[in-house]
Coordinates of C-alpha atoms and ligand atoms in Angstrom, one line a residue:
M164 CA 8.3 58.7 176.2
Q165 CA 10.7 57.0 178.5
P166 CA 14.4 58.1 178.0
R167 CA 16.8 55.5 176.6
P168 CA 19.0 54.3 179.5
F169 CA 22.8 54.2 179.3
E170 CA 25.6 54.2 181.9
A171 CA 27.1 57.4 180.5
I172 CA 26.0 60.2 178.2
V173 CA 28.7 62.1 176.3
V174 CA 27.5 65.3 174.6
G175 CA 29.7 66.3 171.6
G176 CA 31.1 64.1 168.9
G177 CA 34.3 66.1 168.2
L178 CA 37.8 65.0 169.1
V179 CA 37.3 65.5 172.8
G180 CA 33.9 63.8 173.2
A181 CA 34.8 60.9 170.9
A182 CA 38.1 60.2 172.7
I183 CA 36.3 60.2 176.1
A184 CA 33.4 58.1 174.8
L185 CA 35.8 55.5 173.4
G186 CA 37.7 55.5 176.7
L187 CA 34.5 55.0 178.7
T188 CA 33.4 52.1 176.4
D189 CA 36.8 50.5 176.8
Q190 CA 36.2 50.7 180.5
G191 CA 33.0 48.6 180.0
V192 CA 30.7 51.7 180.5
A193 CA 27.6 51.6 178.2
T194 CA 27.9 55.0 176.5
V195 CA 25.9 57.1 174.2
L196 CA 27.6 59.8 172.2
L197 CA 25.2 62.6 171.1
D198 CA 26.3 65.1 168.4
E199 CA 24.7 68.2 167.0
G200 CA 25.5 67.7 163.3
D201 CA 26.9 69.5 160.4
I202 CA 25.7 73.0 161.2
A203 CA 27.8 73.0 164.4
H204 CA 31.1 74.8 164.8
R205 CA 33.6 71.9 164.8
A206 CA 37.2 72.6 165.7
S207 CA 37.9 68.9 165.2
R208 CA 37.4 69.2 161.4
G209 CA 39.5 72.3 160.9
N210 CA 42.6 72.0 162.9
F211 CA 46.3 71.8 162.2
G212 CA 47.1 68.3 163.4
L213 CA 50.0 69.0 165.8
V214 CA 50.7 66.7 168.7
W215 CA 52.4 69.6 170.4
V216 CA 54.0 69.9 173.8
Q217 CA 56.8 72.5 173.8
S218 CA 54.8 75.6 174.4
K219 CA 52.1 74.2 176.6
G220 CA 52.0 75.2 180.2
F221 CA 53.9 78.4 180.4
G222 CA 53.2 79.5 184.0
A223 CA 51.1 76.4 184.5
P224 CA 53.4 73.4 184.8
W225 CA 50.5 71.0 185.6
Y226 CA 49.3 71.6 182.0
Q227 CA 52.8 70.8 180.7
R228 CA 52.7 67.5 182.6
W229 CA 49.2 66.7 181.3
T230 CA 50.2 67.5 177.7
R231 CA 53.4 65.5 178.0
G232 CA 51.5 62.5 179.4
S233 CA 49.1 62.7 176.5
A234 CA 51.9 62.8 173.9
E235 CA 53.4 59.8 175.6
A236 CA 50.1 58.0 175.4
W237 CA 49.7 58.7 171.7
P238 CA 51.8 55.9 170.1
A239 CA 49.9 53.2 172.0
L240 CA 46.6 55.0 171.1
A241 CA 47.5 55.3 167.4
A242 CA 48.6 51.6 167.3
D243 CA 45.4 50.5 169.1
L244 CA 43.2 52.5 166.8
A245 CA 45.0 51.2 163.7
A246 CA 44.6 47.6 164.8
R247 CA 40.9 48.2 165.6
T248 CA 39.9 50.2 162.6
G249 CA 42.6 49.7 159.9
L250 CA 43.1 53.5 159.8
D251 CA 46.6 54.9 159.7
L252 CA 46.7 58.0 161.9
A253 CA 50.0 59.2 160.2
L254 CA 51.6 59.8 163.7
H255 CA 55.1 61.0 163.6
Q256 CA 56.8 62.3 166.8
P257 CA 60.3 63.2 165.7
G258 CA 60.4 66.3 167.9
G259 CA 59.6 69.8 166.7
V260 CA 60.8 73.3 166.4
H261 CA 59.5 76.8 166.8
L262 CA 61.3 79.0 164.3
C263 CA 62.4 82.5 165.2
L264 CA 62.6 85.1 162.4
S265 CA 64.5 87.8 164.4
E266 CA 67.0 88.1 167.3
A267 CA 64.2 89.6 169.4
E268 CA 62.0 86.5 168.8
F269 CA 65.0 84.2 169.5
E270 CA 65.8 85.9 172.8
D271 CA 62.1 86.0 173.8
R272 CA 61.7 82.3 173.0
A273 CA 64.9 81.4 174.9
A274 CA 63.7 83.1 178.0
K275 CA 60.3 81.4 177.7
M276 CA 61.8 78.0 177.4
A277 CA 64.2 78.6 180.3
R278 CA 61.2 79.5 182.4
M279 CA 59.3 76.4 181.3
Q280 CA 62.3 74.3 182.4
A281 CA 62.5 76.0 185.8
E282 CA 58.8 75.5 186.3
A283 CA 59.0 71.9 185.3
G284 CA 61.2 71.1 188.4
N285 CA 61.9 67.4 188.9
H286 CA 59.6 66.5 186.0
G287 CA 62.3 68.0 183.7
F288 CA 61.8 69.8 180.3
D289 CA 64.3 68.7 177.7
H290 CA 64.9 71.5 175.2
R291 CA 67.6 73.3 173.2
M292 CA 67.8 76.7 171.5
I293 CA 69.4 76.0 168.2
R294 CA 71.2 78.6 166.0
A295 CA 70.6 78.8 162.2
P296 CA 73.8 77.0 161.0
E297 CA 72.9 73.9 163.0
L298 CA 69.2 74.2 162.2
R299 CA 70.0 74.2 158.4
D300 CA 71.4 70.6 158.8
M301 CA 68.2 69.6 160.5
L302 CA 65.8 71.4 158.1
P303 CA 67.1 71.6 154.5
G304 CA 65.9 74.6 152.6
L305 CA 65.6 76.9 155.6
G306 CA 65.6 80.6 154.6
P307 CA 68.2 83.2 155.5
A308 CA 65.6 85.1 157.6
V309 CA 65.5 82.3 160.2
V310 CA 67.9 83.1 163.1
G311 CA 67.2 80.0 165.1
A312 CA 64.6 77.9 166.9
S313 CA 63.6 76.2 170.1
W314 CA 63.5 72.4 169.9
T315 CA 62.0 69.8 172.1
P316 CA 62.0 66.0 171.6
Y317 CA 58.3 65.7 172.6
D318 CA 56.6 67.2 169.6
G319 CA 54.9 65.6 166.6
H320 CA 51.9 65.5 164.3
A321 CA 49.2 63.3 163.0
S322 CA 46.2 63.3 160.7
P323 CA 43.4 64.9 162.8
L324 CA 40.7 63.7 160.4
A325 CA 41.9 60.1 160.5
L326 CA 42.0 60.4 164.3
L327 CA 38.4 61.6 164.5
Q328 CA 37.2 58.9 162.1
A329 CA 39.2 56.2 164.0
L330 CA 37.8 57.3 167.4
H331 CA 34.3 57.1 166.0
R332 CA 34.8 53.7 164.3
A333 CA 36.4 52.1 167.4
F334 CA 33.7 53.5 169.6
T335 CA 30.8 52.0 167.6
A336 CA 32.7 48.8 167.0
A337 CA 33.1 48.5 170.8
G338 CA 29.4 48.7 171.2
G339 CA 29.0 52.5 171.8
A340 CA 25.9 54.2 170.5
Y341 CA 26.6 57.2 168.3
I342 CA 23.6 59.4 167.6
P343 CA 24.1 62.3 165.1
D344 CA 21.7 65.2 164.6
A345 CA 21.0 65.0 168.3
T346 CA 21.4 68.5 169.7
V347 CA 20.9 68.5 173.4
T348 CA 18.2 71.2 173.8
A349 CA 17.2 70.6 177.4
G350 CA 18.5 68.6 180.4
S351 CA 17.7 67.8 184.0
A352 CA 20.1 66.9 186.8
A353 CA 20.1 65.1 190.1
P354 CA 23.0 63.3 191.7
H355 CA 23.9 60.4 189.5
D356 CA 20.7 60.9 187.5
F357 CA 20.9 62.9 184.3
R358 CA 18.4 63.3 181.5
V359 CA 18.7 65.1 178.2
E360 CA 16.3 65.9 175.4
T361 CA 17.2 65.8 171.7
A362 CA 15.3 65.6 168.4
A363 CA 16.5 62.0 168.3
G364 CA 14.8 61.2 171.6
A365 CA 15.5 61.5 175.3
F366 CA 18.5 59.8 177.1
A367 CA 19.2 59.1 180.7
A368 CA 22.4 58.0 182.6
P369 CA 24.1 58.2 186.0
R370 CA 27.0 60.0 184.4
I371 CA 27.2 62.8 181.8
V372 CA 30.3 64.3 180.2
L373 CA 29.8 67.7 178.5
A374 CA 32.3 67.8 175.6
A375 CA 30.4 70.0 173.2
G376 CA 33.2 72.4 172.4
L377 CA 31.8 75.9 172.2
G378 CA 28.4 74.5 173.0
N379 CA 29.5 73.8 176.5
A380 CA 29.1 77.4 177.5
D381 CA 25.3 77.0 177.3
L382 CA 25.1 73.4 178.4
A383 CA 27.2 73.5 181.5
P384 CA 24.9 75.6 183.7
L385 CA 22.1 73.0 183.2
F386 CA 24.3 70.5 185.1
G387 CA 25.7 72.6 187.9
L388 CA 28.9 73.5 186.0
A389 CA 30.4 76.4 184.2
A390 CA 32.4 76.4 180.9
P391 CA 33.3 80.0 180.1
V392 CA 34.7 79.2 176.6
R393 CA 34.9 81.6 173.7
P394 CA 35.7 81.1 170.0
Q395 CA 39.2 82.1 168.7
R396 CA 39.6 81.9 164.9
G397 CA 42.5 80.2 163.2
Q398 CA 43.2 80.1 159.5
I399 CA 45.1 77.4 157.6
L400 CA 46.5 77.2 154.1
V401 CA 47.4 73.9 152.3
T402 CA 49.7 73.6 149.4
E403 CA 49.9 71.1 146.6
R404 CA 51.9 67.9 147.3
A405 CA 55.7 68.1 147.5
R406 CA 58.3 65.3 147.8
P407 CA 59.1 64.6 151.5
V408 CA 61.1 67.7 152.5
L409 CA 60.2 68.5 156.1
P410 CA 61.6 65.9 158.6
M411 CA 59.8 67.5 161.5
P412 CA 56.9 69.9 162.2
T413 CA 57.3 73.5 163.2
T414 CA 54.7 75.4 165.2
T415 CA 53.1 76.7 162.0
I416 CA 54.4 74.6 159.1
R417 CA 54.1 70.8 158.7
Q418 CA 54.2 68.3 155.9
T419 CA 51.3 65.9 156.0
G420 CA 51.5 62.1 155.2
E421 CA 50.1 62.9 151.8
G422 CA 52.9 65.4 151.1
T423 CA 50.9 68.6 151.2
I424 CA 52.4 71.4 153.3
M425 CA 50.0 72.9 155.9
L426 CA 50.6 76.5 156.9
G427 CA 48.9 78.2 159.8
D428 CA 47.6 79.2 162.1
S429 CA 46.4 82.6 163.2
M430 CA 44.8 83.5 166.5
E431 CA 42.0 86.0 165.9
E432 CA 39.4 87.3 168.3
V433 CA 36.4 87.7 165.9
G434 CA 33.6 85.9 167.7
F435 CA 31.7 83.3 165.7
D436 CA 32.9 84.6 162.4
T437 CA 34.3 81.7 160.3
S438 CA 35.0 83.7 157.1
Q439 CA 38.6 84.0 155.8
S440 CA 40.6 87.1 155.7
P441 CA 43.1 87.8 152.9
P442 CA 45.4 89.9 155.0
V443 CA 45.8 87.1 157.6
M444 CA 46.2 84.5 154.9
A445 CA 48.9 86.7 153.2
E446 CA 50.8 87.0 156.6
I447 CA 50.7 83.3 157.1
A448 CA 52.1 82.8 153.6
R449 CA 54.7 85.5 154.1
R450 CA 56.1 84.0 157.3
A451 CA 56.1 80.5 155.7
A452 CA 58.1 81.8 152.7
L453 CA 60.5 83.6 154.9
S454 CA 61.0 80.3 156.8
F455 CA 61.3 78.1 153.7
P456 CA 61.6 80.1 150.5
W457 CA 60.8 77.1 148.3
I458 CA 57.3 77.1 149.8
A459 CA 56.6 80.2 147.6
D460 CA 56.8 78.0 144.5
L461 CA 54.0 75.7 145.6
Q462 CA 50.4 76.3 144.7
V463 CA 48.0 76.8 147.6
I464 CA 45.1 74.4 146.9
R465 CA 42.9 74.8 150.0
A466 CA 42.3 77.3 152.8
W467 CA 39.8 77.5 155.6
S468 CA 39.2 79.0 159.0
A469 CA 37.9 77.3 162.1
L470 CA 37.1 78.2 165.7
R471 CA 39.2 77.2 168.7
V472 CA 37.5 76.4 172.0
M473 CA 39.3 78.8 174.2
A474 CA 39.1 79.4 178.0
P475 CA 39.9 82.8 179.4
D476 CA 43.5 81.7 180.4
G477 CA 43.9 79.4 177.4
L478 CA 44.1 76.2 179.5
P479 CA 41.8 73.3 179.4
I480 CA 38.7 73.1 181.6
Y481 CA 38.1 69.7 183.3
D482 CA 35.5 69.8 186.0
Q483 CA 32.9 67.8 188.0
S484 CA 29.8 69.1 189.6
D485 CA 29.8 69.4 193.4
R486 CA 26.0 69.6 193.4
F487 CA 25.3 66.9 190.9
P488 CA 28.0 64.2 191.3
G489 CA 28.4 62.3 188.0
A490 CA 28.4 65.5 185.8
F491 CA 31.7 66.4 184.1
T492 CA 33.0 69.0 181.6
A493 CA 35.9 68.8 179.2
N494 CA 37.1 71.6 177.0
C495 CA 40.5 72.4 175.4
H496 CA 42.1 74.0 172.5
S497 CA 44.5 71.0 171.9
G498 CA 42.1 68.2 171.2
V499 CA 44.5 66.4 168.9
T500 CA 47.4 66.6 171.3
L501 CA 45.2 65.6 174.3
A502 CA 43.4 62.7 172.7
G503 CA 45.7 60.2 174.4
A504 CA 45.0 61.8 177.8
H505 CA 41.2 62.0 177.2
A506 CA 40.9 58.4 176.1
R507 CA 43.3 56.8 178.5
I508 CA 43.4 59.0 181.6
F509 CA 40.4 61.2 181.8
A510 CA 37.8 58.6 180.7
P511 CA 38.8 56.1 183.4
M512 CA 38.4 58.8 186.0
V513 CA 34.9 59.4 184.8
A514 CA 34.2 55.7 184.8
A515 CA 35.4 55.5 188.4
G516 CA 33.1 58.4 189.4
S517 CA 35.4 61.3 190.1
L518 CA 38.3 63.3 188.8
D519 CA 41.7 62.8 190.2
P520 CA 42.8 65.7 192.5
S521 CA 45.7 66.3 190.1
L522 CA 43.1 67.8 187.7
A523 CA 41.8 70.3 190.3
P524 CA 43.8 73.2 188.8
F525 CA 41.8 72.7 185.6
S526 CA 38.5 73.4 187.3
A527 CA 36.4 76.3 186.1
K528 CA 36.5 77.5 189.8
R529 CA 39.7 79.2 188.9
F530 CA 37.5 81.7 187.1
D531 CA 35.2 84.0 188.8
V532 CA 32.1 82.2 187.5
P533 CA 29.1 80.7 189.3
H534 CA 29.7 77.0 189.5
A535 CA 26.4 75.5 190.8
A536 CA 23.1 76.0 189.1
Ligands
FAD105 C1 42.7 76.5 163.3 C2 42.8 75.5 164.4 C3 44.0 74.8 164.6 C4 44.2 73.9 165.6 N1 45.4 73.2 165.7 C5 45.5 72.2 166.6 C6 46.7 71.4 166.6 O1 47.6 71.6 165.8 N2 46.8 70.5 167.6 C7 45.8 70.3 168.6 O2 46.0 69.5 169.4 N3 44.7 71.0 168.5 C8 44.5 72.0 167.6 N4 43.3 72.7 167.5 C9 42.3 72.5 168.5 C10 41.4 71.3 168.3 O3 40.9 71.3 167.0 C11 40.3 71.4 169.4 O4 40.9 71.4 170.7 C12 39.4 70.2 169.3 O5 39.0 70.0 168.0 C13 38.2 70.5 170.2 O6 37.4 69.4 170.1 P1 36.0 69.4 170.7 O7 35.4 68.1 170.6 O8 36.0 70.0 172.1 O9 35.1 70.5 169.9 P2 34.5 70.4 168.5 O10 35.3 69.8 167.4 O11 34.0 71.8 168.2 O12 33.3 69.5 168.7 C14 32.2 69.8 169.5 C15 31.0 69.0 169.1 O13 30.0 69.2 170.0 C16 28.8 69.2 169.2 N5 27.8 70.0 170.0 C17 27.8 71.3 170.3 N6 26.7 71.7 171.0 C18 26.0 70.5 171.1 C19 24.7 70.2 171.7 N7 24.0 71.2 172.4 N8 24.2 69.0 171.7 C20 25.0 68.0 171.0 N9 26.1 68.2 170.4 C21 26.6 69.5 170.5 C22 29.1 69.8 167.9 O14 28.3 69.2 166.9 C23 30.5 69.3 167.7 O15 30.6 68.2 166.8 C24 43.1 73.7 166.5 C25 41.9 74.3 166.3 C26 41.8 75.2 165.3 C27 40.5 75.9 165.2

């Protein structure tokens, strides 16, 4: 059977693939978005919802710049998606804090933020280390165990599920073809000529973007690329609704638009295990109650775990095949934060045919992995 022809194939309908697919469609590129389906590991449906900048790019200022650019692109993206889909993404970017529960944590954080500022050079890195008395005015109900926090004006949060739904709705409304239950099981590559096989049929296009999260590890070698990503588990607790109490998100505590308080999130190296672990959940709750003692009075109503898509150095992987021009990969563990960059910066590069040299530090060539099939 002849493959269905498109101008671009995007593999993976999570936050990364959907943002890129929408960006390609907005560039006038006829795009098909193929997704595995409900049995897949899907970080996009289990994350914390931060649009977070302040700790991104320690030792890698290019990642700080990329993240900041994405956070800056978010307001226009959220407004555009709201206008196109009617969905409110609950975006708030009031700045954010990382709470420190001991002097040692505070000193450590201060040193880290100072280094981030030094590495930022002319790009700048606006931040403050704030002591508890001043912080209490910013965050009512702060516990006595909090000694201070780092603050930057760049941080915020949004509804990640509304984002995912809006990206999909806008993509299909703009003429994109979304095909669920279409696991890519085989593929063939030639320069600007890619074919993939799925249970929903075969597809062909001169461009392909692999954005299949953890699935990229197996897919990338088929297209002359490498994506050495591994799962890293995170657990999240959600409380019952409270009146609006938290004016800004912290790294691990945020109040959603609906009023629930989300607590998270752990970083666990347990392979593909998506079970929950009571000791980890207890530690998340303990630190949250130390930070804001009133949280202990709220009922936890939901909890889950999900798997991050993690590269060996924790940075995103953006790449293009030397051997098969037109093939690209995109992986990251901040797909909410980076949605703006993926839709508005990365996708236009793919549409134009190659990645900007400024993205070269994100290539998987930085790892000692074979790059060409
Ligand atoms: C606990 C936790 C908290 C997080 N908190 C935040 C946060 O606060 N802020 C933030 O910015 N990010 C956060 N993240 C990260 C964010 O969720 C991820 O970066 C993002 O969801 C990754 O999206 P993705 O599309 O790459 O992967 P996924 O969501 O995993 O999607 C990959 C998709 O590819 C499909 N697929 C896989 N293989 C194939 C195949 N062979 N053929 C077809 N389709 C395939 C799957 O069906 C899946 O839908 C968090 C993640 C976790 C786990």
